[in-house]
Short mmCIF file of N, CA and C in Angstrom, two decimals:
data_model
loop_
_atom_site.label_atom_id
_atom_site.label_comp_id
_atom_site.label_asym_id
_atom_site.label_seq_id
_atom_site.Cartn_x
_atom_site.Cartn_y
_atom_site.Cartn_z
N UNK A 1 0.83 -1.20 0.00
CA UNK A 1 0.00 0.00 0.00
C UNK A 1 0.86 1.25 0.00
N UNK A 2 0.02 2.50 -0.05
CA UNK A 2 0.84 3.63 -0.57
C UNK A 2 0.60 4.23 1.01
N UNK A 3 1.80 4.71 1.47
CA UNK A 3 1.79 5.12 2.45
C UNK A 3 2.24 6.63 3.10
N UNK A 4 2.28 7.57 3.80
CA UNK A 4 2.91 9.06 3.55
C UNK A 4 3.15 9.14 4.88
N UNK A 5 4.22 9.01 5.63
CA UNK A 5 4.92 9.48 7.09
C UNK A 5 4.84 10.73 7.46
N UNK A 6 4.63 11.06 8.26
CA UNK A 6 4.50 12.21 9.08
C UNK A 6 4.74 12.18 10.88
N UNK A 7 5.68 12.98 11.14
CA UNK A 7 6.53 13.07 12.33
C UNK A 7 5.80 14.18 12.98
N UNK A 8 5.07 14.27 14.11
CA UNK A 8 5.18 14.93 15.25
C UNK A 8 5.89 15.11 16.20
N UNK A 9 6.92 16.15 16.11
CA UNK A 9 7.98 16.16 17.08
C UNK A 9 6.83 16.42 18.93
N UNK A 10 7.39 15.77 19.68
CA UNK A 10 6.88 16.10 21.14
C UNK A 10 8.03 16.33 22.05
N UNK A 11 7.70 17.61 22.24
CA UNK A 11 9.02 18.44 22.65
C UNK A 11 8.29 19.80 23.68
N UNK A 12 7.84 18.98 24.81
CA UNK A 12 6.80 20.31 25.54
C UNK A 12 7.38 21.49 26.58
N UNK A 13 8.71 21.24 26.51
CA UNK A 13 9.77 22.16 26.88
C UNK A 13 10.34 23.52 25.73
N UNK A 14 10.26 23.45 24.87
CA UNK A 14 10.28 23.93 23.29
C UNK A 14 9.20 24.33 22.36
N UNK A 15 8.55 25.42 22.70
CA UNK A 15 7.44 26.02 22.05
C UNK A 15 7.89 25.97 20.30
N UNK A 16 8.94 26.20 20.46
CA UNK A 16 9.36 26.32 18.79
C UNK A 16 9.28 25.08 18.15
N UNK A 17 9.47 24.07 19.11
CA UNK A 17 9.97 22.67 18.75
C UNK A 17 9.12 21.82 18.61
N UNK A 18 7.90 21.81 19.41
CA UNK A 18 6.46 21.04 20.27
C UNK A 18 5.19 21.18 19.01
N UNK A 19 5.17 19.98 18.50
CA UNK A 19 3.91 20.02 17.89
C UNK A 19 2.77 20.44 18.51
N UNK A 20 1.81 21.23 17.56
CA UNK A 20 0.63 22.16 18.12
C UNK A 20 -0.33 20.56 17.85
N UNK A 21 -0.48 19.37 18.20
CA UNK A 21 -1.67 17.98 18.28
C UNK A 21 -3.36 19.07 18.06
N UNK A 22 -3.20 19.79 19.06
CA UNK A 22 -4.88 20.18 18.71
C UNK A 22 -5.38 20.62 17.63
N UNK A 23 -4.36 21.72 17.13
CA UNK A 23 -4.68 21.94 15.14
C UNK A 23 -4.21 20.93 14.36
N UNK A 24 -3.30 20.14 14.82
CA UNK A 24 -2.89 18.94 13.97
C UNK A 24 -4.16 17.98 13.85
N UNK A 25 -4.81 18.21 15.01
CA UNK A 25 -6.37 17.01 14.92
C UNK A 25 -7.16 17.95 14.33
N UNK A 26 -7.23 19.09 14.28
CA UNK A 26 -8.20 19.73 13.55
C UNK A 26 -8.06 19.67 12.34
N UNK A 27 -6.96 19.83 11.81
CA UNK A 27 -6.84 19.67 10.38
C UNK A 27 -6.85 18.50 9.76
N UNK A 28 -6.40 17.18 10.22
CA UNK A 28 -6.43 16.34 9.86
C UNK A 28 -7.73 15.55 10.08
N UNK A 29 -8.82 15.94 10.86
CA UNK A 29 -10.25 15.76 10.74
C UNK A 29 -11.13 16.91 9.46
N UNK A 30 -9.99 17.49 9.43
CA UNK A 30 -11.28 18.12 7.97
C UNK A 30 -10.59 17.82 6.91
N UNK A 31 -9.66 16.86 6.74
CA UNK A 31 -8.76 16.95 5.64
C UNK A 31 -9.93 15.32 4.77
N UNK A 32 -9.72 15.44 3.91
CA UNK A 32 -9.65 13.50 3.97
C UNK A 32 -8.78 12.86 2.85
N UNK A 33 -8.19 11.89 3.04
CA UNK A 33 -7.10 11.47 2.19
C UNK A 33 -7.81 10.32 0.90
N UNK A 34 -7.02 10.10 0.18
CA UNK A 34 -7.37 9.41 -0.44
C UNK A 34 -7.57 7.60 -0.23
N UNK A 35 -8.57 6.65 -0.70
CA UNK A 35 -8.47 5.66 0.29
C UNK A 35 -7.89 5.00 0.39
N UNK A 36 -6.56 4.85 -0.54
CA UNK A 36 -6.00 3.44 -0.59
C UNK A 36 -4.78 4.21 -0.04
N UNK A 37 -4.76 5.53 0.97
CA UNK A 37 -3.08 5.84 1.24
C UNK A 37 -3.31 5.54 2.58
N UNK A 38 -2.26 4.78 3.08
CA UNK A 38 -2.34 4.88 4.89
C UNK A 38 -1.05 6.28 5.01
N UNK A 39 -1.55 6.51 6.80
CA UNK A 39 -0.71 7.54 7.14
C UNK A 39 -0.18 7.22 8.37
N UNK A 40 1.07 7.37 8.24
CA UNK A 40 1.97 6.45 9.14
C UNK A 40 2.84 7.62 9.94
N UNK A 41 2.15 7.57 11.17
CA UNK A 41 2.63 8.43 12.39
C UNK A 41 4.17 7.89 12.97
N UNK A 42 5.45 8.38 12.61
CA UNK A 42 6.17 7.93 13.51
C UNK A 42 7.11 8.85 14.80
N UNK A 43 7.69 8.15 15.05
CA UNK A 43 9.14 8.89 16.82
C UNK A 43 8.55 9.52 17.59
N UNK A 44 7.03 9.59 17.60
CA UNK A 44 6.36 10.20 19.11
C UNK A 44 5.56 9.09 19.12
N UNK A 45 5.58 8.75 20.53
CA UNK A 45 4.63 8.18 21.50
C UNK A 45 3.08 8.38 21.56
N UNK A 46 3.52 10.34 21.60
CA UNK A 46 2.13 10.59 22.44
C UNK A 46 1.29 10.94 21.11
N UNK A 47 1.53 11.09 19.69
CA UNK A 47 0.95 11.37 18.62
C UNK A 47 -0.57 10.43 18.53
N UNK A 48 -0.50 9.62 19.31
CA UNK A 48 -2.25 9.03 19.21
C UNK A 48 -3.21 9.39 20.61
N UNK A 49 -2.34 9.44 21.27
CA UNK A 49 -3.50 10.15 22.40
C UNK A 49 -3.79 11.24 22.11
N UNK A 50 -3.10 12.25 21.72
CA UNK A 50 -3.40 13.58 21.67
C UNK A 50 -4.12 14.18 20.02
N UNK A 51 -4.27 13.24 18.92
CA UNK A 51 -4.69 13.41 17.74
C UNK A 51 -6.03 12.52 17.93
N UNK A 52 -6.35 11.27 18.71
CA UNK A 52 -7.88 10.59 18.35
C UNK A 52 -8.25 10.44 17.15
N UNK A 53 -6.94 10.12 16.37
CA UNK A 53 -7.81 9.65 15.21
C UNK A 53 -7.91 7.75 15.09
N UNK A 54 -9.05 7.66 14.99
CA UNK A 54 -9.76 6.21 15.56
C UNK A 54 -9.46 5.37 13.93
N UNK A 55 -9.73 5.86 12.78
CA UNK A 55 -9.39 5.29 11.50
C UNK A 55 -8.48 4.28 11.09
N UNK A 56 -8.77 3.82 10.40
CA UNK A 56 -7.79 2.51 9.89
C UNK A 56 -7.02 2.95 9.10
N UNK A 57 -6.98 4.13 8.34
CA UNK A 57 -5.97 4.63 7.70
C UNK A 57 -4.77 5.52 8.56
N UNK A 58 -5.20 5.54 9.42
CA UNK A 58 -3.66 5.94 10.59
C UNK A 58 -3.42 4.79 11.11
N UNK A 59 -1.88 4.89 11.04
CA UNK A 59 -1.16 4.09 11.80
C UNK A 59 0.33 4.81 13.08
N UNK A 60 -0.22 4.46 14.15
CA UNK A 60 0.82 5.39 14.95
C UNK A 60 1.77 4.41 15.61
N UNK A 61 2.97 4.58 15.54
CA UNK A 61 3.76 3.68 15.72
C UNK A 61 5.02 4.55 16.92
N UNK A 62 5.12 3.85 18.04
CA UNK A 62 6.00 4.36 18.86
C UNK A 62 7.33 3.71 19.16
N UNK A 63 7.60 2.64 17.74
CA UNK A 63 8.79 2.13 18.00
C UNK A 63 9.92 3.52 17.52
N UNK A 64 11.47 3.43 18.33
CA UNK A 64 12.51 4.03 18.31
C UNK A 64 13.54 3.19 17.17
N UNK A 65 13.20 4.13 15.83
CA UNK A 65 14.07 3.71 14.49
C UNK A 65 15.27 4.27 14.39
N UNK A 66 16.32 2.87 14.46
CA UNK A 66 17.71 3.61 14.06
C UNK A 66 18.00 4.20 12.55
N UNK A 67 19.04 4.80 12.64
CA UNK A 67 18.74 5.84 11.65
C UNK A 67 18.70 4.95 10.02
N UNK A 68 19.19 3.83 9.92
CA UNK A 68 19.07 2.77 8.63
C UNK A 68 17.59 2.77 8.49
N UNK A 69 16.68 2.80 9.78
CA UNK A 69 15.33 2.25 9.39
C UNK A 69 14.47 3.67 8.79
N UNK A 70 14.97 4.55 9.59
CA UNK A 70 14.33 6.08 9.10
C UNK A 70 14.47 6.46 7.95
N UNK A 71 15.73 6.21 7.41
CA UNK A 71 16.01 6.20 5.72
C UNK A 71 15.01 5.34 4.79
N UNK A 72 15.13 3.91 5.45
CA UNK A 72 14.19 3.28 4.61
C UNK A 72 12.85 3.60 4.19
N UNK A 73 12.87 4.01 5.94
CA UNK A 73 10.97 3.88 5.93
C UNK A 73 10.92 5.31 5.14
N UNK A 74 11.31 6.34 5.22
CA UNK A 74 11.22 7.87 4.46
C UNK A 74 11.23 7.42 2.99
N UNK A 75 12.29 6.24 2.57
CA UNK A 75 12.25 6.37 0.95
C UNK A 75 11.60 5.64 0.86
N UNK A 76 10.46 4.91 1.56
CA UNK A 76 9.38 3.92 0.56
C UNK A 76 8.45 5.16 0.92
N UNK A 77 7.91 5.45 1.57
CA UNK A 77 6.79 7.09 1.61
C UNK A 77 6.88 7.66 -0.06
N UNK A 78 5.23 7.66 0.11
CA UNK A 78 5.53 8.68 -1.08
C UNK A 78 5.72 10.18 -1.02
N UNK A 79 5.48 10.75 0.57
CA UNK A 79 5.76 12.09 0.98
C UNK A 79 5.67 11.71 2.36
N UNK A 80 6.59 13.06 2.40
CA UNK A 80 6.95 12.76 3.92
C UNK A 80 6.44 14.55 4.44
N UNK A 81 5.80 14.63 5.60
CA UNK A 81 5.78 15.95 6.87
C UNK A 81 6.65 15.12 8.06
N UNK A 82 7.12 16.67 8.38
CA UNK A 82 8.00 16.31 9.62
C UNK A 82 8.13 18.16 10.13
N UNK A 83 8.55 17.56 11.48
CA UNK A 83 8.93 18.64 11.96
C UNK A 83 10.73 18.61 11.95
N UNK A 84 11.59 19.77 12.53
CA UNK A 84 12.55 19.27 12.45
C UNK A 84 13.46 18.24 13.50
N UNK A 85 13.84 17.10 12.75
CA UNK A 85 14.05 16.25 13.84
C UNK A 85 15.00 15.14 13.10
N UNK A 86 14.85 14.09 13.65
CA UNK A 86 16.07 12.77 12.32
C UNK A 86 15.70 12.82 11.06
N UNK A 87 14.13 11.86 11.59
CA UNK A 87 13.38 11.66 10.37
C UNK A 87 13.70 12.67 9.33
N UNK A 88 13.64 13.86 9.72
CA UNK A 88 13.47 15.33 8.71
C UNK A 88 14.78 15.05 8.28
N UNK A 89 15.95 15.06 8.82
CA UNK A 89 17.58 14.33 8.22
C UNK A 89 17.48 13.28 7.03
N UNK A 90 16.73 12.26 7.14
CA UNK A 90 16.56 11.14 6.65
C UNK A 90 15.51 11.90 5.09
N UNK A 91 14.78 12.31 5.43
CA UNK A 91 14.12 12.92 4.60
C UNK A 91 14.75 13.71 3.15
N UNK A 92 15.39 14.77 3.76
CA UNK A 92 16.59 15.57 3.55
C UNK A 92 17.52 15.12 2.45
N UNK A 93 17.49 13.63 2.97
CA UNK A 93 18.58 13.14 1.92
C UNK A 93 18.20 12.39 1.08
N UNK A 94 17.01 12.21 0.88
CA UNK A 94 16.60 11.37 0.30
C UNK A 94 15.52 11.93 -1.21
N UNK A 95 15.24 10.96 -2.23
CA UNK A 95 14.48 11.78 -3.33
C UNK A 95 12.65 11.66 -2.69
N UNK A 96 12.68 11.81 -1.77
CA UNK A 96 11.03 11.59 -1.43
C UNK A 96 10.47 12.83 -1.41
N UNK A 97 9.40 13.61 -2.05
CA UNK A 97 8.66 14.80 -1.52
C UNK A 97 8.62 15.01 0.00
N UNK A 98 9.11 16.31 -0.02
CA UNK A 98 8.54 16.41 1.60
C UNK A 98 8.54 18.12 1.75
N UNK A 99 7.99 17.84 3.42
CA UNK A 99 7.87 19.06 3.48
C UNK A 99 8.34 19.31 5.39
N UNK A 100 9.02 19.68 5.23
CA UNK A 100 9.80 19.99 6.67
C UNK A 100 9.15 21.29 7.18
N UNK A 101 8.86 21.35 8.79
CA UNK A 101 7.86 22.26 9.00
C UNK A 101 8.55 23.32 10.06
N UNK A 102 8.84 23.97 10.35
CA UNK A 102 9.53 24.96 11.62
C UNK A 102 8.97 26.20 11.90
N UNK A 103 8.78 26.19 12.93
CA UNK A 103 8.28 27.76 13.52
C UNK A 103 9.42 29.05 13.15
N UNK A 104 8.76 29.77 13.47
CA UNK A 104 9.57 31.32 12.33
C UNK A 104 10.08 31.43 13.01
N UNK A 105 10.30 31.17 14.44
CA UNK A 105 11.44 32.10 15.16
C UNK A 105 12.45 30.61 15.52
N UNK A 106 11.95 29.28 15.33
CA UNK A 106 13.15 28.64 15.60
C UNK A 106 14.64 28.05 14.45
N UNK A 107 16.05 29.18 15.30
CA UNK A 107 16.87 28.87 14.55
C UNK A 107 16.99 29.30 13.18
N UNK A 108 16.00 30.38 13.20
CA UNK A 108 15.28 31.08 11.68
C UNK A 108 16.62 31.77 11.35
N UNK A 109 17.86 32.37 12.31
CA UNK A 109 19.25 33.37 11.78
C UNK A 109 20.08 32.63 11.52
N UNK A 110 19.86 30.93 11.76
CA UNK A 110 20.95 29.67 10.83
C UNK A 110 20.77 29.03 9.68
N UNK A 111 19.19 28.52 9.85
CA UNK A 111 18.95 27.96 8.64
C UNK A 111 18.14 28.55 7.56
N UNK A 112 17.61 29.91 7.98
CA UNK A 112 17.66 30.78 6.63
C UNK A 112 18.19 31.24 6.14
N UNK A 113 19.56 31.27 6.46
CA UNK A 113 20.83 31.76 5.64
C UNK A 113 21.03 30.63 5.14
N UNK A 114 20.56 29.15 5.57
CA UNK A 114 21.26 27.70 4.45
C UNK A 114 20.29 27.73 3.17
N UNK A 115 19.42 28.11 3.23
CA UNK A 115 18.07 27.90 2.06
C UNK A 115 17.94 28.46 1.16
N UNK A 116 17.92 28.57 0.17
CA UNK A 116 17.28 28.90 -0.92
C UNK A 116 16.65 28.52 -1.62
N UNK A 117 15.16 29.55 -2.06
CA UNK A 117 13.94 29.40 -1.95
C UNK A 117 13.25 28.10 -1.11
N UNK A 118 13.61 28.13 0.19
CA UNK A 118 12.72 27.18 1.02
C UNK A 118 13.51 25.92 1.13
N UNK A 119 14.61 26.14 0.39
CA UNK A 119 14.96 24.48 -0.08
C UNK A 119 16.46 24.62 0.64
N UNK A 120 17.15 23.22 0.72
CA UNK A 120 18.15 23.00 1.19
C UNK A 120 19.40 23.10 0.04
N UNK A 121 20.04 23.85 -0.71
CA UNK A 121 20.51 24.05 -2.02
C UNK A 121 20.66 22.44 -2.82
N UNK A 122 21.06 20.96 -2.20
CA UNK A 122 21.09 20.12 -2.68
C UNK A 122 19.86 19.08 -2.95
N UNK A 123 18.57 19.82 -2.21
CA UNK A 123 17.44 19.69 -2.04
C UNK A 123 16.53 18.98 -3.71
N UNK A 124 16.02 18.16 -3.81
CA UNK A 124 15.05 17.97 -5.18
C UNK A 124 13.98 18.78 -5.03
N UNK A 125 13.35 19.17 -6.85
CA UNK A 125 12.28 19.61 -6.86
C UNK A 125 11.07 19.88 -5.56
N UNK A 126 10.75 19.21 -5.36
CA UNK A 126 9.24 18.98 -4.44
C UNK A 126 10.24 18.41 -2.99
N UNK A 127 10.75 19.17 -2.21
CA UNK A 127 11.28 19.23 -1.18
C UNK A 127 11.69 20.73 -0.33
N UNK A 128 11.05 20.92 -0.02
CA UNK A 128 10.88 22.25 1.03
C UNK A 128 10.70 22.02 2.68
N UNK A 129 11.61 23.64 3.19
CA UNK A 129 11.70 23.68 4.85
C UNK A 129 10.82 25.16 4.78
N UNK A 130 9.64 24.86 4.94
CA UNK A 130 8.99 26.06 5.72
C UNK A 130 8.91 26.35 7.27
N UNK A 131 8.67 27.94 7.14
CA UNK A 131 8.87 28.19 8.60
C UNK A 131 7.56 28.52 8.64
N UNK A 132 6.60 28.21 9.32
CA UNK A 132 5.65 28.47 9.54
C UNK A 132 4.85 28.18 10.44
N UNK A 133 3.98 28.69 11.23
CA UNK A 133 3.20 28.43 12.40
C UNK A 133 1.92 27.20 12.03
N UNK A 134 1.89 26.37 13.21
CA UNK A 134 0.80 25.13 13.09
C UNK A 134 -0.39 25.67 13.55
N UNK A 135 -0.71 26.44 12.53
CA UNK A 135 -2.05 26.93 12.41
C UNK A 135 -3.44 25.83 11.61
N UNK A 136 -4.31 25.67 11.79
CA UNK A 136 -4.96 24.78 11.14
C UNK A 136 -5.16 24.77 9.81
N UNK A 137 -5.08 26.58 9.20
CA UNK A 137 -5.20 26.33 7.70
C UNK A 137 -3.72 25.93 7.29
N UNK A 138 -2.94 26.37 7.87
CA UNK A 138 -1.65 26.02 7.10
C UNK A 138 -1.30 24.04 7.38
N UNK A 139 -2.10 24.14 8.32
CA UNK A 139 -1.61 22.19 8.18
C UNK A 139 -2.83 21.95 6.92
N UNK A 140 -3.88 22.58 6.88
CA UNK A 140 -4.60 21.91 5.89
C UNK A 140 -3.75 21.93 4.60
N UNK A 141 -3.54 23.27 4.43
CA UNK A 141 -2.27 23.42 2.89
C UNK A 141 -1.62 22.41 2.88
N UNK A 142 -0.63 22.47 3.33
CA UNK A 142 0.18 21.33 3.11
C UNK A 142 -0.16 19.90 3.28
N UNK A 143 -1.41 19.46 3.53
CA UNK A 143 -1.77 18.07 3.39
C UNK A 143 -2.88 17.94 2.00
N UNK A 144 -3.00 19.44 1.27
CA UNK A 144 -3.21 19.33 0.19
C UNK A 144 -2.63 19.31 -0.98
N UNK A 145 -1.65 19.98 -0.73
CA UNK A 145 -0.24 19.85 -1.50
C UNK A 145 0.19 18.67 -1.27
N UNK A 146 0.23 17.45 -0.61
CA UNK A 146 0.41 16.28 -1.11
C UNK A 146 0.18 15.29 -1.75
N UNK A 147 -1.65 15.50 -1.95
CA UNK A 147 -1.77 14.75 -2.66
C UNK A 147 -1.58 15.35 -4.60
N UNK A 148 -1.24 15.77 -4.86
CA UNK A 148 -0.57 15.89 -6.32
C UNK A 148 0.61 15.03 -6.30
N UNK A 149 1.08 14.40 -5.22
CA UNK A 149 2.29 12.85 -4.94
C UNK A 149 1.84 12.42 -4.81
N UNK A 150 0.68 11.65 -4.99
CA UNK A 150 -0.02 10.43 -4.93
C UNK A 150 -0.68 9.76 -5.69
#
């Protein structure tokens, strides 16, 4: 099956860092995917208590992937969301669509001087680091912008 990873960093010490789960469930309850894609939650724990999504097309998985398995599992995805974290590394290097997500003020005077246009300069086409707040329309955007990878 066709599958699309997505990383919730849980980091509740780190406002910059800490997935916003309540617009992440909001958006991903008004979103709806297509049926034959599962969506495969991985490296947080708490990503199913705090999202309730009851569906058979999520899958939340709290096993700890060494970094061989994060590569793998990122290049069979047909797109990957992440916040910044391994996975997002693994991502990074790899030819998979993605879309790496960061708040505007974190680390925004290092790695916006690495980017151009959004991208990591060795970056493929359809691979972008936005900085942007986990607002509910903006998670909706970008889970619409994925499916044109699917």
């Amino acid at each position: 099956k066709k599958f699309v990873t997505i990383h919730l960093k849980h980091d509740p010490k780190n406002n910059f860092a800490h997935a916003n789960y309540s617009n992440w469930a909001k958006a991903l309850k008004k979103f709806k995917f297509k049926n034959n894609l599962l969506i495969f939650f991985v490296g947080n724990s708490s990503a199913f208590r705090y999202l309730n999504l009851y569906d058979d097309q999520y899958i939340f998985c709290e096993k700890i992937f060494s970094i061989s398995e994060q590569m793998y599992l990122v290049n069979k995805s047909k797109y990957f969301i992440g916040m910044a974290s391994g996975f997002c590394c693994a991502a990074n290097f790899s030819d998979v669509p993605h879309t790496i997500i960061k708040h505007p003020e974190h680390h925004k005077d290092i790695i916006k001087n690495e980017l151009v246009d959004s991208k990591i300069p060795f970056s493929k086409k359809n691979q972008k680091i936005l900085f942007l707040d986990q607002k509910v329309d903006n998670i909706v955007k970008l889970l619409n912008n994925l499916n044109s990878y699917i």
